[in-house]
């Protein structure tokens, strides 16, 4: 990521965080901060598939085996999304305990925090699959595209909740706004990948080897 791509999200965060604290209150902002952290950790649940996909695609490119790349990509993305769905389902029954006992959220704030965490869990498949999409672009050495998406997502992460305060302070809505950004980023990454590998549109398959 170039210098401007690193600095701009930090500047937006510096501007937004005090206003988010004032607008949400310390307790709601604490939950939002936790959500930011948890989203970052979600990408670790891919069990190394993202790095493996990057390496395998790069190897196929180096060997000139371009026809094998679409099935390889789909296999990786489907596997990663499957891991995300499994993680999401495993996390659902844990949410009430985490909110009420683990984090000891105040009773008045528990309903919207529960809803916010359920929304957060729904993003796991997308976040994990997005690591694979980043990896595909990196295999093609399109670091300009990955940098642009990461920078835009970093700015959105802080600016969008602040803009959302004009309409609501409900945590589930604020987290939903964050997830909308993840969806947009995932869509952009996928479109970039299709631009690089047009066969992804026509060669949807799953490799068993």
Coordinates of C-alpha atoms in Angstrom, one line a residue:
X1 CA 0.0 0.0 0.0
X2 CA 1.4 3.4 -1.0
X3 CA 1.9 6.2 1.6
X4 CA -1.3 8.1 0.7
X5 CA -3.3 4.9 1.0
X6 CA -2.0 4.5 4.5
X7 CA -2.3 8.1 5.6
X8 CA -5.8 8.9 4.4
X9 CA -7.6 6.3 6.5
X10 CA -5.6 7.5 9.5
X11 CA -6.6 11.1 8.9
X12 CA -10.3 10.0 8.5
X13 CA -10.0 8.0 11.7
X14 CA -8.4 10.9 13.6
X15 CA -11.3 13.1 12.5
X16 CA -14.1 10.6 13.0
X17 CA -13.4 8.8 16.3
X18 CA -14.0 11.8 18.6
X19 CA -17.2 12.5 16.9
X20 CA -18.3 8.9 17.0
X21 CA -17.6 8.8 20.7
X22 CA -19.7 11.9 21.2
X23 CA -22.5 10.7 18.9
X24 CA -22.7 7.1 20.1
X25 CA -21.7 7.4 23.7
X26 CA -18.8 5.5 25.3
X27 CA -20.7 2.2 25.6
X28 CA -21.9 2.0 22.1
X29 CA -18.5 3.2 20.8
X30 CA -16.9 0.4 22.8
X31 CA -19.0 -2.2 21.0
X32 CA -18.2 -0.5 17.6
X33 CA -14.5 -0.7 18.4
X34 CA -14.8 -4.3 19.3
X35 CA -16.6 -4.9 15.9
X36 CA -13.7 -3.2 14.1
X37 CA -11.2 -5.5 15.8
X38 CA -13.3 -8.7 15.3
X39 CA -13.7 -8.0 11.5
X40 CA -9.9 -7.8 11.3
X41 CA -9.5 -11.2 13.0
X42 CA -12.2 -12.8 10.7
X43 CA -9.6 -13.0 7.9
X44 CA -7.4 -15.2 10.0
X45 CA -10.0 -18.0 9.9
X46 CA -9.2 -18.9 6.3
X47 CA -6.7 -21.5 7.6
X48 CA -4.0 -20.3 5.2
X49 CA -6.2 -20.9 2.1
X50 CA -5.8 -17.3 1.0
X51 CA -2.0 -17.5 0.9
X52 CA -2.2 -20.9 -0.7
X53 CA -4.5 -19.6 -3.5
X54 CA -2.1 -16.8 -4.2
X55 CA 0.8 -19.2 -4.5
X56 CA -1.0 -21.7 -6.7
X57 CA -2.4 -19.0 -9.1
X58 CA 1.1 -17.5 -9.3
X59 CA 2.6 -21.0 -10.1
X60 CA 0.0 -21.6 -12.8
X61 CA 0.7 -18.2 -14.3
X62 CA 4.4 -18.9 -14.3
X63 CA 3.9 -22.3 -16.0
X64 CA 1.6 -20.8 -18.6
X65 CA -1.3 -23.0 -17.5
X66 CA -3.9 -20.2 -17.8
X67 CA -6.7 -22.6 -18.6
X68 CA -6.4 -24.2 -15.1
X69 CA -6.7 -21.0 -13.2
X70 CA -10.5 -20.4 -13.3
X71 CA -11.3 -23.8 -11.7
X72 CA -8.5 -23.3 -9.2
X73 CA -9.9 -19.9 -8.2
X74 CA -13.5 -21.1 -7.8
X75 CA -12.3 -24.1 -5.7
X76 CA -10.4 -21.7 -3.4
X77 CA -13.2 -19.2 -3.1
X78 CA -15.9 -21.8 -2.5
X79 CA -13.8 -23.5 0.1
X80 CA -13.1 -20.2 1.9
X81 CA -16.8 -19.2 1.8
X82 CA -17.6 -22.7 3.2
X83 CA -15.2 -22.1 6.1
X84 CA -16.8 -18.8 6.7
X85 CA -20.3 -20.3 6.8
X86 CA -19.1 -22.9 9.2
X87 CA -17.6 -20.2 11.5
X88 CA -20.8 -18.2 11.3
X89 CA -23.0 -21.1 12.3
X90 CA -20.6 -22.0 15.2
X91 CA -20.7 -18.4 16.4
X92 CA -24.5 -17.9 16.4
X93 CA -25.2 -19.9 19.7
X94 CA -22.2 -18.2 21.4
X95 CA -23.4 -14.6 20.8
X96 CA -25.9 -14.4 23.8
X97 CA -23.3 -15.6 26.2
X98 CA -20.6 -13.2 24.8
X99 CA -22.9 -10.2 25.1
X100 CA -24.5 -10.9 28.5
X101 CA -21.7 -12.7 30.4
X102 CA -18.5 -12.4 28.4
X103 CA -18.6 -8.6 27.7
X104 CA -21.2 -7.8 30.4
X105 CA -23.0 -5.4 28.2
X106 CA -25.5 -3.2 30.2
X107 CA -29.0 -4.7 30.0
X108 CA -30.5 -1.7 28.2
X109 CA -27.9 -2.1 25.4
X110 CA -28.1 -5.8 25.1
X111 CA -30.9 -6.2 22.5
X112 CA -29.2 -3.9 19.9
X113 CA -25.8 -5.4 20.7
X114 CA -27.1 -8.9 20.1
X115 CA -28.5 -7.9 16.7
X116 CA -25.2 -6.1 15.9
X117 CA -23.2 -9.2 16.6
X118 CA -25.5 -11.4 14.5
X119 CA -25.1 -8.9 11.6
X120 CA -21.3 -9.1 12.3
X121 CA -21.3 -12.9 12.1
X122 CA -23.1 -12.8 8.7
X123 CA -20.0 -11.0 7.3
X124 CA -17.6 -13.9 8.1
X125 CA -18.0 -15.8 4.7
X126 CA -17.6 -12.5 2.8
X127 CA -14.5 -11.4 4.8
X128 CA -12.8 -14.7 4.4
X129 CA -13.6 -15.0 0.7
X130 CA -12.3 -11.5 0.2
X131 CA -8.9 -12.5 1.4
X132 CA -8.9 -15.0 -1.5
X133 CA -9.9 -12.2 -3.9
X134 CA -7.0 -10.1 -2.6
X135 CA -4.7 -13.0 -3.1
X136 CA -5.7 -13.5 -6.7
X137 CA -5.0 -9.9 -7.5
X138 CA -1.6 -10.2 -5.7
X139 CA -0.8 -13.3 -7.8
X140 CA -1.3 -11.1 -10.9
X141 CA 0.9 -8.4 -9.2
X142 CA -2.0 -5.9 -9.3
X143 CA -1.0 -4.3 -6.0
X144 CA -2.4 -1.0 -7.3
X145 CA -5.9 -2.5 -7.1
X146 CA -5.5 -4.1 -3.7
X147 CA -4.1 -0.9 -2.4
X148 CA -7.0 1.1 -3.7
X149 CA -9.5 -1.3 -2.2
X150 CA -7.8 -1.4 1.2
X151 CA -7.5 2.4 1.3
X152 CA -11.1 2.9 0.3
X153 CA -12.3 0.4 2.8
X154 CA -10.2 1.9 5.5
X155 CA -11.7 5.3 4.9
X156 CA -15.2 3.9 4.7
X157 CA -14.7 2.0 8.0
X158 CA -14.5 5.3 9.9
X159 CA -16.4 7.7 7.7
X160 CA -19.5 5.6 7.1
X161 CA -20.5 5.1 10.7
X162 CA -20.1 8.8 11.3
X163 CA -22.4 9.6 8.4
X164 CA -24.8 7.0 9.7
X165 CA -25.2 9.0 12.9
X166 CA -27.3 11.5 11.0
X167 CA -30.0 8.7 10.8
X168 CA -29.5 6.4 13.8
X169 CA -27.5 5.4 16.9
X170 CA -28.6 1.8 16.8
X171 CA -25.6 -0.5 16.9
X172 CA -27.1 -3.1 14.6
X173 CA -27.7 -0.4 11.9
X174 CA -24.2 1.0 12.4
X175 CA -22.6 -2.5 12.0
X176 CA -24.9 -3.0 9.0
X177 CA -23.4 0.1 7.5
X178 CA -20.0 -1.4 8.0
X179 CA -21.0 -4.6 6.4
X180 CA -22.4 -2.8 3.4
X181 CA -18.9 -1.4 2.8
X182 CA -17.5 -5.0 3.0
X183 CA -20.0 -6.1 0.4
X184 CA -19.1 -3.2 -1.9
X185 CA -15.4 -4.0 -1.5
X186 CA -16.0 -7.7 -2.1
X187 CA -17.9 -6.8 -5.3
X188 CA -15.1 -4.5 -6.5
X189 CA -12.5 -7.2 -5.9
X190 CA -14.5 -9.8 -7.7
X191 CA -15.0 -7.5 -10.7
X192 CA -11.3 -6.8 -10.8
X193 CA -10.6 -10.6 -10.8
X194 CA -13.1 -11.1 -13.6
X195 CA -11.3 -8.4 -15.6
X196 CA -8.0 -10.3 -15.1
X197 CA -9.6 -13.8 -15.6
X198 CA -12.6 -13.4 -17.9
X199 CA -13.1 -17.1 -17.9
X200 CA -14.4 -16.9 -14.3
X201 CA -17.7 -16.0 -15.8
X202 CA -18.0 -19.1 -17.9
X203 CA -15.8 -21.7 -16.2
X204 CA -17.4 -22.2 -12.8
X205 CA -16.0 -25.4 -11.4
X206 CA -14.6 -27.2 -8.4
X207 CA -11.3 -29.1 -8.5
X208 CA -11.1 -32.2 -6.3
X209 CA -7.3 -32.7 -6.6

